[in-house]
Coordinates of C-alpha atoms and ligand atoms in Angstrom, one line a residue:
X293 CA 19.3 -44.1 -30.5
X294 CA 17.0 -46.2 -32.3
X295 CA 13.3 -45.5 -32.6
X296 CA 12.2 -48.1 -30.4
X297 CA 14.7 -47.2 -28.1
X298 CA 13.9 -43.6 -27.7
X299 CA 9.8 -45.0 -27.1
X300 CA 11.4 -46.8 -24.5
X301 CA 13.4 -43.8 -23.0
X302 CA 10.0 -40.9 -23.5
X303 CA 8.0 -44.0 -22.0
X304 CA 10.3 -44.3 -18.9
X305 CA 10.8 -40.1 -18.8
X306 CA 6.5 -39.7 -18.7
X307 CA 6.6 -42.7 -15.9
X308 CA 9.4 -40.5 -13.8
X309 CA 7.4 -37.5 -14.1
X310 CA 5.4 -35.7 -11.2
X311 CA 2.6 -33.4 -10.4
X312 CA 1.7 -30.8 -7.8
X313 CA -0.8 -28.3 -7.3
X314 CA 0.0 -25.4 -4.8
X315 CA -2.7 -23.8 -3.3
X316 CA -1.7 -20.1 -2.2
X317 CA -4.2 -18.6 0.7
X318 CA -4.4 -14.9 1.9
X319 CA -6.4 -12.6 2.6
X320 CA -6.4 -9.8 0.1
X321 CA -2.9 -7.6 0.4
X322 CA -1.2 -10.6 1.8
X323 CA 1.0 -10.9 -0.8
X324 CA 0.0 -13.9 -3.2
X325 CA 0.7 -12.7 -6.5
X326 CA 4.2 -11.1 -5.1
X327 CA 4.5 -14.3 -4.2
X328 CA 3.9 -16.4 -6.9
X329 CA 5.6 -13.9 -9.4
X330 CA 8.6 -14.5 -7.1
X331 CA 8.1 -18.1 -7.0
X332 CA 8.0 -18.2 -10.8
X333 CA 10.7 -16.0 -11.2
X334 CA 13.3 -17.7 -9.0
X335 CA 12.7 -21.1 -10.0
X336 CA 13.1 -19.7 -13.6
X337 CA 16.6 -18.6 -12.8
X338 CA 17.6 -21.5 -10.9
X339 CA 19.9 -22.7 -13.6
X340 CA 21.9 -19.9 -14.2
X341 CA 22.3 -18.2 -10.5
X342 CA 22.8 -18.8 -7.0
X343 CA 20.1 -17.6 -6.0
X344 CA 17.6 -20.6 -3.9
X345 CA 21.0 -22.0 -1.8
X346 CA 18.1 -23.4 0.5
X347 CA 16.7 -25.2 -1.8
X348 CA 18.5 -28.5 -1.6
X349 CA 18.3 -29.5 -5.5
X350 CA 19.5 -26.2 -6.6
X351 CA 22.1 -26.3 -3.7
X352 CA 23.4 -29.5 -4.8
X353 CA 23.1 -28.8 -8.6
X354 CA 20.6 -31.2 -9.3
X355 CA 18.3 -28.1 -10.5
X356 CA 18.4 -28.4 -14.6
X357 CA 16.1 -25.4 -14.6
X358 CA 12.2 -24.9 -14.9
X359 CA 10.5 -23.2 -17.6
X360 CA 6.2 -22.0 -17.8
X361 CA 4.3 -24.6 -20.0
X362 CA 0.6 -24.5 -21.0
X363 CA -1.7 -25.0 -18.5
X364 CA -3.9 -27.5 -18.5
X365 CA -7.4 -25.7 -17.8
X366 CA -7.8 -23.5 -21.1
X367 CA -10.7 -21.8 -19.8
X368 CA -9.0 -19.7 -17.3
X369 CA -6.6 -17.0 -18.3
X370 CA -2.4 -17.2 -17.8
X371 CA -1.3 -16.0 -14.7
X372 CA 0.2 -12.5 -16.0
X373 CA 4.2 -12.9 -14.4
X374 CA 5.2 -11.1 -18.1
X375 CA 2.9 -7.9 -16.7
X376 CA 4.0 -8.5 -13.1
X377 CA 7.8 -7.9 -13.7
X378 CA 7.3 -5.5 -16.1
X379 CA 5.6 -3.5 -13.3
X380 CA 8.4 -4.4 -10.8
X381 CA 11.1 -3.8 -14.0
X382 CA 9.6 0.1 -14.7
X383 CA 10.6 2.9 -13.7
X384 CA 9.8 3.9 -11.3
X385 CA 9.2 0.1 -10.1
X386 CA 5.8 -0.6 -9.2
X387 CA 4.3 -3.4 -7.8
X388 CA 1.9 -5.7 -9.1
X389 CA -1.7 -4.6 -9.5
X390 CA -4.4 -6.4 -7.1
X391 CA -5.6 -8.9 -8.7
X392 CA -9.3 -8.8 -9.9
X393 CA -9.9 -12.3 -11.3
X394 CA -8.9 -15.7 -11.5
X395 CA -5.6 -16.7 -13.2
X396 CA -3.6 -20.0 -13.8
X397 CA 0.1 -20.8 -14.2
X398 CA 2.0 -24.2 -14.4
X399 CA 5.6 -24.4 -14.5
X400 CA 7.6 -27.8 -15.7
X401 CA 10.5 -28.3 -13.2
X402 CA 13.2 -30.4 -14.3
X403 CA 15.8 -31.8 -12.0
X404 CA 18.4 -34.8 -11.8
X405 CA 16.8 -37.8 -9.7
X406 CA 19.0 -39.0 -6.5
X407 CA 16.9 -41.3 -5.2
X408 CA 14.9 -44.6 -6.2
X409 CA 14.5 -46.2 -8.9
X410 CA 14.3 -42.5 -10.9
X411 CA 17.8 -42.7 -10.2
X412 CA 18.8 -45.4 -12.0
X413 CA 16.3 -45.4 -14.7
X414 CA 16.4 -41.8 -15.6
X415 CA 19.1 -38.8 -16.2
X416 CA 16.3 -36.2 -15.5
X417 CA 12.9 -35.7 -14.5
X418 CA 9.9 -33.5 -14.3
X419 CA 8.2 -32.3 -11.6
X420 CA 4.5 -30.0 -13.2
X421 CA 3.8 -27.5 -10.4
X422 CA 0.4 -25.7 -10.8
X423 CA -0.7 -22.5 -8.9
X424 CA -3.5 -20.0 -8.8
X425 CA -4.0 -16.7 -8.7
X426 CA -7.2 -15.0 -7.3
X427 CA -8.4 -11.8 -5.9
X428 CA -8.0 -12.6 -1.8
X429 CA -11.7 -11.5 -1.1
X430 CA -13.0 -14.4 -2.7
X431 CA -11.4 -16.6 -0.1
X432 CA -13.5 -15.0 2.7
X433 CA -17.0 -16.3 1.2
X434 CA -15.2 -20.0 2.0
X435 CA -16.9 -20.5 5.4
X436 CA -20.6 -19.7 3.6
X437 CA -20.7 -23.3 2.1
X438 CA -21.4 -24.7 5.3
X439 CA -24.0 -21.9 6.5
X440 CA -27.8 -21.5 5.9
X441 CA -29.2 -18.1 4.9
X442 CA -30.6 -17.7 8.4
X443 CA -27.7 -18.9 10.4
X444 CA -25.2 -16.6 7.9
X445 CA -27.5 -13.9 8.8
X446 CA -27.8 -14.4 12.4
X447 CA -23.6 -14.6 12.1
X448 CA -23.3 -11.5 10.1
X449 CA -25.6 -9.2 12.9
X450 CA -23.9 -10.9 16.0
X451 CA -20.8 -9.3 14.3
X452 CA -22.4 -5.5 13.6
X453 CA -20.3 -4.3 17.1
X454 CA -17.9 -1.1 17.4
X455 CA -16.6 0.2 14.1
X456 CA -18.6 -1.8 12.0
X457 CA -22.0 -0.6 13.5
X458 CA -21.1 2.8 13.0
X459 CA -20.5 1.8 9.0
X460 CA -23.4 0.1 8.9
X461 CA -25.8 2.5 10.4
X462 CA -27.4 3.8 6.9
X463 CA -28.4 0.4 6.1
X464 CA -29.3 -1.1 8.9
X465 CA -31.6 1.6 9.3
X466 CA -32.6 0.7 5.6
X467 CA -33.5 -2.8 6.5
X468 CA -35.3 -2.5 9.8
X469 CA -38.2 -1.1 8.2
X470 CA -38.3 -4.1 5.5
X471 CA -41.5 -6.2 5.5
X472 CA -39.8 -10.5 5.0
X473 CA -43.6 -11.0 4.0
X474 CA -44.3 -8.3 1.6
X475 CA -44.0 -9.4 -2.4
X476 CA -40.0 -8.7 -3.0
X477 CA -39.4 -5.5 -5.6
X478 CA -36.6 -6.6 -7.6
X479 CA -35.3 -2.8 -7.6
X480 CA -35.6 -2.0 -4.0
X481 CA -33.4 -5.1 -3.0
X482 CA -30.8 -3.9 -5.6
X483 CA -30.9 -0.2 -4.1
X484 CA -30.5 -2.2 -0.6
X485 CA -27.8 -4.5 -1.8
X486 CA -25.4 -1.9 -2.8
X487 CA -25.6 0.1 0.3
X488 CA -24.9 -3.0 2.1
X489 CA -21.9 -3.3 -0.6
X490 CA -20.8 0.3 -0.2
X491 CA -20.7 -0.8 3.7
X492 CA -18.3 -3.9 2.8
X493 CA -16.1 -1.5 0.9
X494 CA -15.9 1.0 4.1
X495 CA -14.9 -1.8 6.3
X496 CA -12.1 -2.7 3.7
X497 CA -10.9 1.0 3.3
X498 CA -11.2 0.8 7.8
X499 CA -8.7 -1.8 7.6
X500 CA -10.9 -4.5 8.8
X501 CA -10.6 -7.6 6.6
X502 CA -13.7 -9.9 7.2
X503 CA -16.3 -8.4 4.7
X504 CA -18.7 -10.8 3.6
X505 CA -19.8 -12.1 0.3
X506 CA -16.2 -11.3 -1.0
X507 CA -17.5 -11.0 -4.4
X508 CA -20.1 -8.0 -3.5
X509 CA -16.2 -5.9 -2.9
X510 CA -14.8 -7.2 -6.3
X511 CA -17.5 -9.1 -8.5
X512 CA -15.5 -9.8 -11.7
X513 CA -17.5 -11.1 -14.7
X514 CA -20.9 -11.1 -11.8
X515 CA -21.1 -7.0 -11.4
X516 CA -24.8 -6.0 -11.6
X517 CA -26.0 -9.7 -11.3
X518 CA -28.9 -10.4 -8.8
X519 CA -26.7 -13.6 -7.5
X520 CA -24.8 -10.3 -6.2
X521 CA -28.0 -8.8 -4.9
X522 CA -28.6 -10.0 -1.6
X523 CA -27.6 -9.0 2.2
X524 CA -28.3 -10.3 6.0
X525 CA -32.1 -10.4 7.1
X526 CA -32.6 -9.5 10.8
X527 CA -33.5 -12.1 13.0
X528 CA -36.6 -13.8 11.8
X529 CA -38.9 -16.0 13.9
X530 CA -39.4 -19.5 12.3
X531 CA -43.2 -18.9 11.9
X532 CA -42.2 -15.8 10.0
X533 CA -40.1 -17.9 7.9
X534 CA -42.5 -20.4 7.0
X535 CA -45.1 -17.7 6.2
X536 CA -42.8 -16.0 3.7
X537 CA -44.3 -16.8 0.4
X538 CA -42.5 -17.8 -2.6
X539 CA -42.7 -14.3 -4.4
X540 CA -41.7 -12.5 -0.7
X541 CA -38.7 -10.2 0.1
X542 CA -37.3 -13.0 2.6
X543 CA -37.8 -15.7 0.0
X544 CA -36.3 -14.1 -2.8
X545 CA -33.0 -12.9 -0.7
X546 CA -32.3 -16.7 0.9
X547 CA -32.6 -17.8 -2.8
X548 CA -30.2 -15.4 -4.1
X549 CA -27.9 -16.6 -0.9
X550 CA -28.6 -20.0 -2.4
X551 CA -27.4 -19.8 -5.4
X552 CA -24.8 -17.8 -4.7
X553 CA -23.8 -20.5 -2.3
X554 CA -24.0 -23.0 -5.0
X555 CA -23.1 -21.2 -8.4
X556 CA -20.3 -19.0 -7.1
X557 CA -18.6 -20.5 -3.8
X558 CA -19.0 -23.7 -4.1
X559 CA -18.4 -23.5 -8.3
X560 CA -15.1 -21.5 -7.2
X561 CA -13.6 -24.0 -4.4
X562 CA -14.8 -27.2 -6.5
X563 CA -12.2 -26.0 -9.8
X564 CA -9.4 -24.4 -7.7
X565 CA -9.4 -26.2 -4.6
X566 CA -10.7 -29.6 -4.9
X567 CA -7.4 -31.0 -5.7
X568 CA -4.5 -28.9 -4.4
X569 CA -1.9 -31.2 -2.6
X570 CA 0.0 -28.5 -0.2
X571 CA -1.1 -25.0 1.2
X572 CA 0.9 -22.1 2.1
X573 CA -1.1 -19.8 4.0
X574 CA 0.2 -16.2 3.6
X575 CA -0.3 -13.6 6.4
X576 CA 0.8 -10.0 6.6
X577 CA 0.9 -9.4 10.5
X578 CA 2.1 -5.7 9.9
X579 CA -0.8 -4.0 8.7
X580 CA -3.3 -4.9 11.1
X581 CA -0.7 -3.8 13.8
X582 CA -0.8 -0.8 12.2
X583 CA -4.4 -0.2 12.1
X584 CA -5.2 -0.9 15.6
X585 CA -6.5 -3.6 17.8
X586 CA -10.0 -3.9 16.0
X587 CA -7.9 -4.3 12.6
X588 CA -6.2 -7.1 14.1
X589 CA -8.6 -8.7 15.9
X590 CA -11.1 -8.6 12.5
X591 CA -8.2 -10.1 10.5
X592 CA -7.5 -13.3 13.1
X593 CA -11.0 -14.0 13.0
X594 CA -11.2 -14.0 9.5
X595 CA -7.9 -15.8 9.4
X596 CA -9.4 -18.5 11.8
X597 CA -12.7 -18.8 10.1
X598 CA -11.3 -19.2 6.7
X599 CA -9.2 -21.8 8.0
X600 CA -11.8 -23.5 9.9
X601 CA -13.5 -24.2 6.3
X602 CA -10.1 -25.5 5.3
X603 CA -10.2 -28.4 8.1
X604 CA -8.5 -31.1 6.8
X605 CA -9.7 -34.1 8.3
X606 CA -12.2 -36.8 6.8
X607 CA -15.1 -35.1 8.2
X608 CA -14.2 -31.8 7.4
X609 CA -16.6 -29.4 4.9
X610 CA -13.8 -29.0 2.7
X611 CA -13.2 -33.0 2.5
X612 CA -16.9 -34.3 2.4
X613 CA -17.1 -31.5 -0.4
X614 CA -14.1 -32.3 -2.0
X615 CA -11.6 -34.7 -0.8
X616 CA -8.4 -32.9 -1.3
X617 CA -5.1 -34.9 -0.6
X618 CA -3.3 -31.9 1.1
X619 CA -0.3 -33.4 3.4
X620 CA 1.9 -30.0 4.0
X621 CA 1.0 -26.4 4.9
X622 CA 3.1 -23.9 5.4
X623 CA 2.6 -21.0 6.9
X624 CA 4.4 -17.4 6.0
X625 CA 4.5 -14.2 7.7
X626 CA 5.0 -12.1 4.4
X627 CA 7.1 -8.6 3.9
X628 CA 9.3 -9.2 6.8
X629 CA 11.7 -7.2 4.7
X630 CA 9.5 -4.4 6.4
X631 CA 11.4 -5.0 9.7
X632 CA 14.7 -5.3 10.6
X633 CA 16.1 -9.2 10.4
X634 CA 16.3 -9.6 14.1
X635 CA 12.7 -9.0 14.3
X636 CA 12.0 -11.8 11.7
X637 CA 11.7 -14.7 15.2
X638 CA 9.1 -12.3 16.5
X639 CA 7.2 -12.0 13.3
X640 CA 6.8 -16.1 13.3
X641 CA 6.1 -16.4 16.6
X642 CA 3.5 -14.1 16.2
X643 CA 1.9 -15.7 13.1
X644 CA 2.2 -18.7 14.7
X645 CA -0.2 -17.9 17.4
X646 CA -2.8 -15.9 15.4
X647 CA -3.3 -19.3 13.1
X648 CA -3.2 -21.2 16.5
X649 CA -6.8 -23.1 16.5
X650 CA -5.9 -24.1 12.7
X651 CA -2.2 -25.4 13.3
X652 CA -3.6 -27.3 16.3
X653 CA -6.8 -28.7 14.0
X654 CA -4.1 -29.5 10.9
X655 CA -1.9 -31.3 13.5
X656 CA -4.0 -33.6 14.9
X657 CA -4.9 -34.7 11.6
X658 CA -1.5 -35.3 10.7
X659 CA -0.4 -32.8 8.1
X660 CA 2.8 -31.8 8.3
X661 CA 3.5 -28.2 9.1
X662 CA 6.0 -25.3 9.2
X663 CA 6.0 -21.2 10.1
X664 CA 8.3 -18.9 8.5
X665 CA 8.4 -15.2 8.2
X666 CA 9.9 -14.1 4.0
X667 CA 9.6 -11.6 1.6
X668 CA 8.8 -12.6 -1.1
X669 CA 10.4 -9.5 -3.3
X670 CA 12.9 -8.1 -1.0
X671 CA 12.2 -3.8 -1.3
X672 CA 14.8 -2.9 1.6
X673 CA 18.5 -3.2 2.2
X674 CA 19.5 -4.0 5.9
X675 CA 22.3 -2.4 8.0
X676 CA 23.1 -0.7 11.2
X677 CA 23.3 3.3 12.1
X678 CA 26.0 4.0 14.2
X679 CA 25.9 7.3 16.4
X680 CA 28.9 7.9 19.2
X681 CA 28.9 4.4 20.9
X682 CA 25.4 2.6 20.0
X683 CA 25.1 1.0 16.8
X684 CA 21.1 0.4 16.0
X685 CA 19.5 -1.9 12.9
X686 CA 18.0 -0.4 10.6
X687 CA 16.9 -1.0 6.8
X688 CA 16.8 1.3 4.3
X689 CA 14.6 2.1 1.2
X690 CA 12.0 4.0 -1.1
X691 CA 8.9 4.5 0.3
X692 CA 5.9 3.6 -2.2
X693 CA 6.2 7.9 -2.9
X694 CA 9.9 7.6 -3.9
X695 CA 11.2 8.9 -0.5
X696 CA 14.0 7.6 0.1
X697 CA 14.3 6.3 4.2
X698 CA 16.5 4.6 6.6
X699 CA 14.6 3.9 10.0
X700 CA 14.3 1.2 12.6
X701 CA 10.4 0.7 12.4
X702 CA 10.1 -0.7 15.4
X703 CA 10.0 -4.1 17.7
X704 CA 7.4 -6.5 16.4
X705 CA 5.3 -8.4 19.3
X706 CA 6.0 -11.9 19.7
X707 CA 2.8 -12.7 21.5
X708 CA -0.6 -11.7 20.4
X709 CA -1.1 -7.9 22.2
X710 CA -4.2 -7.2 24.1
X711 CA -6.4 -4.5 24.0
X712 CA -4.7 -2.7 26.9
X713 CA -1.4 -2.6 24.7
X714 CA -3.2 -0.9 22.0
X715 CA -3.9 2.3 24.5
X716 CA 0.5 2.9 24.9
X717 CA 2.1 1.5 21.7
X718 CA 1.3 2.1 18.3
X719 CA 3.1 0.8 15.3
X720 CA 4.5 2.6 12.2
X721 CA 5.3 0.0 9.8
X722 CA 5.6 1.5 6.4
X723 CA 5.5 -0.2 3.0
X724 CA 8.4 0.1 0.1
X725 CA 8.3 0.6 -3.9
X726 CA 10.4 -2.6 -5.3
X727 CA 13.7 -1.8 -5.3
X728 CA 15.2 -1.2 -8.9
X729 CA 16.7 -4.5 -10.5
X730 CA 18.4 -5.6 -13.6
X731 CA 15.8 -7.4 -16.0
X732 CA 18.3 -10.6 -16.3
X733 CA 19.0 -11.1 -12.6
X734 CA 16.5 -12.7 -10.1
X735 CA 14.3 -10.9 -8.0
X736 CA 15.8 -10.0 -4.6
X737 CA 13.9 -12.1 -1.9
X738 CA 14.3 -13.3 1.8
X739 CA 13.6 -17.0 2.4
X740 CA 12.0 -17.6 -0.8
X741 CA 14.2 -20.6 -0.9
X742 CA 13.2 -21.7 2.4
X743 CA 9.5 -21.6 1.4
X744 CA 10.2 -23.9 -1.7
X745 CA 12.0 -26.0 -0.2
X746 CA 9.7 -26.6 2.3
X747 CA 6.6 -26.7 -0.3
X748 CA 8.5 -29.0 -2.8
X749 CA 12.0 -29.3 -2.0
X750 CA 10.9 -33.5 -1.5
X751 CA 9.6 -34.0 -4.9
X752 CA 12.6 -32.9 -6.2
X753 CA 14.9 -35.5 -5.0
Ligands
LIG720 N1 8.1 -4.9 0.9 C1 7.4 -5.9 0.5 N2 6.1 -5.6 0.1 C2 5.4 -6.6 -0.4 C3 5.9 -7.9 -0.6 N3 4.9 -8.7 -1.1 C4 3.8 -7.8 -1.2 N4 4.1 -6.6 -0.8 C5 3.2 -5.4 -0.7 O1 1.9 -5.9 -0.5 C6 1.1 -5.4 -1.6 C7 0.1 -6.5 -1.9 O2 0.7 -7.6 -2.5 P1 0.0 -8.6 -3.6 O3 1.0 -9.7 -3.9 O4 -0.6 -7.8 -4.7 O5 -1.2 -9.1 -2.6 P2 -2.3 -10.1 -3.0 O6 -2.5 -11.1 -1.9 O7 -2.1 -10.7 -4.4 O8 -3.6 -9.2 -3.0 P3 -5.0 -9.3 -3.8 O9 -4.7 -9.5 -5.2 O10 -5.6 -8.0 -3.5 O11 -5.8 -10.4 -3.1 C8 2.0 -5.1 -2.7 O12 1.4 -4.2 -3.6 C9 3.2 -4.6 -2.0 O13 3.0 -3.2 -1.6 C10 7.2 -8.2 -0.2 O14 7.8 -9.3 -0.3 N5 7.9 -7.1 0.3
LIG721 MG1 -3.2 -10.6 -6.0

């Protein structure tokens, strides 16, 4: 090929090329960085195994393979898969660590254009996927960007009911005897601030997942910063609030919100999230059922609220803010390898209605959407145990001490359960260690293929 003619050919190849930026929600333990590593992992072994038959391309062959290129934000660290299946690749294997800060990964997907003019013009092309990794508690201080200091107080205490009143009785009895008017002593609201941050991290060791500013549970880079040093006022009269000098206690704590607000949320959403083009929202229904009907109740509220910020239409905070161009979510009932497969329908069925207001908001506004339930790295082998003449599911696996187990763990509700079912049934859903597997095979998953090609099976056609 001449020179000019391979200009020609690179110039044609860039033209043919794509871009996509996946934006992966959850609450923390939801199962994002499982599910990215999996992500990452599958599509790099899309050339050489069957393993995404789902996935349309790879189905059909048109799958060249992918491979993880530089990203293009240099200021944020490498999304760390290499650690990730090392961990899952030990031995024992161990899952990922939580994640404690922000990370960035893009992947260049290569693939055999059928349609178009892509066809015709081009032998291959590339489709740049980009995703992020972040610690889920930072996605809970979303809804803050559209609240004032008072109203986000006033929200917090409406809130302080059953469990979390108990947790929060040493410092509300703190704050009830602190003067809004009196000249603010920089020490006294840090002593303040982390017993209201020891009473976040309570809530989170309760099980109860809407713990507010997410950063005061995990600050990163910001531990010991007076942005960090802050907490709900009681209900203050407006004349009080106009009062409050510029030097006073309530003065200096809705600053701190303030810039908080500004500096830290809104700094977050505006690099991560301003320009994502599809969503998958990742839920794990199981553990709240496990914890009990406040557990559940306290993640579908901070499920909804979360998602509320995420409203997609043109007068939504997240568009006047940012303008995203997000046109597919999908949403995923994660570890449903915790359950037996004929339980997976329920497990849907029952995301589906926790995430109700938000499917019914992201319809209207046209998005397309779907519900699955998948495991992202499959930890249990499925089967049936046979006794005389009943034959009853069951999977088997290592529980995350190494004990090896085969159970039936139990039906999962379709519908949303009520308080009154709380007071008969319980649930006993367990978790599992990764199961062992060879470093040159693709991790074991269930629907991982469905997911992708749902989230960008069309762009690589
Ligand atoms: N069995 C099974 N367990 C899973 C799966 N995905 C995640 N888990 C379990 O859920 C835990 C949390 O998963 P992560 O991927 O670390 O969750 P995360 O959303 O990244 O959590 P944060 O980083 O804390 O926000 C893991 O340590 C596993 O115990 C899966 O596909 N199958
Ligand atoms: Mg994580």
């Amino acid at each position: 090929m001449s020179k000019v003619q391979q200009e020609i050919s690179d110039f044609i190849h860039r033209g043919m090329d794509s871009h996509l930026r996946l934006a992966v929600t959850g609450l923390s333990r939801a199962g994002k960085t499982a599910f990215i590593t999996s992500l990452v992992n599958q599509l790099l072994y899309s050339s050489t195994h069957d393993n995404l038959p789902l996935l349309l391309s790879a189905r059909d062959k048109n799958l060249i393979g992918a491979k993880r290129v530089p990203q293009s934000n240099m200021m944020v660290p490498r999304f760390a898969y290499d650690e990730a299946i090392d961990a899952l690749h030990s031995q024992p294997p161990k899952w990922p660590e939580p994640t404690r800060d922000v990370s960035e990964i893009r992947l260049a997907i290569r693939f055999r254009p059928q349609k178009g003019a892509k066809k015709w013009l081009a032998k291959s092309s590339t489709l740049y996927l980009d995703i992020i990794d972040y610690p889920g508690e930072w996605l809970l201080d979303l809804p803050l960007l559209n609240m004032t200091y008072s109203e986000w107080s006033r929200h917090q205490f409406e809130h302080l009911k059953g469990l979390r009143k108990q947790l929060a009785e040493k410092w509300m009895e703190k704050v009830s005897v602190l003067d809004p008017l009196a000249d603010a002593d920089e020490k006294h609201l840090a002593e303040l601030s982390g017993v209201y941050t020891d009473y976040l991290h309570q809530c989170k060791q309760q099980g109860l997942h809407w713990v507010q500013p997410g950063r005061f549970v995990l600050p990163g880079e910001l531990e010991g910063a007076p942005v960090l040093q802050f907490f709900p006022f009681p209900a203050t009269d407006k004349d009080t609030v106009q009062k409050a000098g510029k030097h006073s206690v309530y003065a200096m704590l809705k600053s701190r919100y303030e810039e908080y607000q500004q500096r830290v949320v809104k700094a977050f959403y505006k690099q991560y999230f301003s320009t994502f083009d599809r969503q998958i929202v990742l839920v794990d229904c199981l553990q709240p059922l496990n914890a009990g009907y406040e557990s559940f109740q306290d993640m579908k509220n901070a499920l909804e609220q979360i998602m509320r910020s995420f409203r997609y239409g043109r007068h939504s905070l997240l568009h006047r803010l940012f303008s995203p161009r997000i046109d597919k979510i999908l949403f995923a009932a994660t570890k449903a390898d915790h359950v037996t497969p004929e339980q997976h329908r329920a497990l849907s069925s029952l995301l589906q209605q926790m995430v109700h207001p938000a499917w019914q908001n992201a319809a209207f506004e046209g998005i397309d959407m779907s519900c699955i339930s998948m495991a992202s790295i499959q930890s249990t082998t499925t089967g049936f145990v046979t006794s005389k003449d009943t034959s009853t599911p069951a999977i088997q696996g290592d529980t995350l001490e190494g004990e090896p187990v085969t159970l039936f763990p139990g039906d999962v509700p379709g519908k949303l359960p009520g308080a009154e079912f709380w007071k008969t049934n319980g649930f006993e859903f367990i978790g599992f260690r990764p199961m062992p597997s060879e470093p040159d095979t693709p991790l074991p998953h269930v629907r991982m293929d469905k997911a992708l090609q749902y989230l960008i099976g069309d762009k690589l056609i």
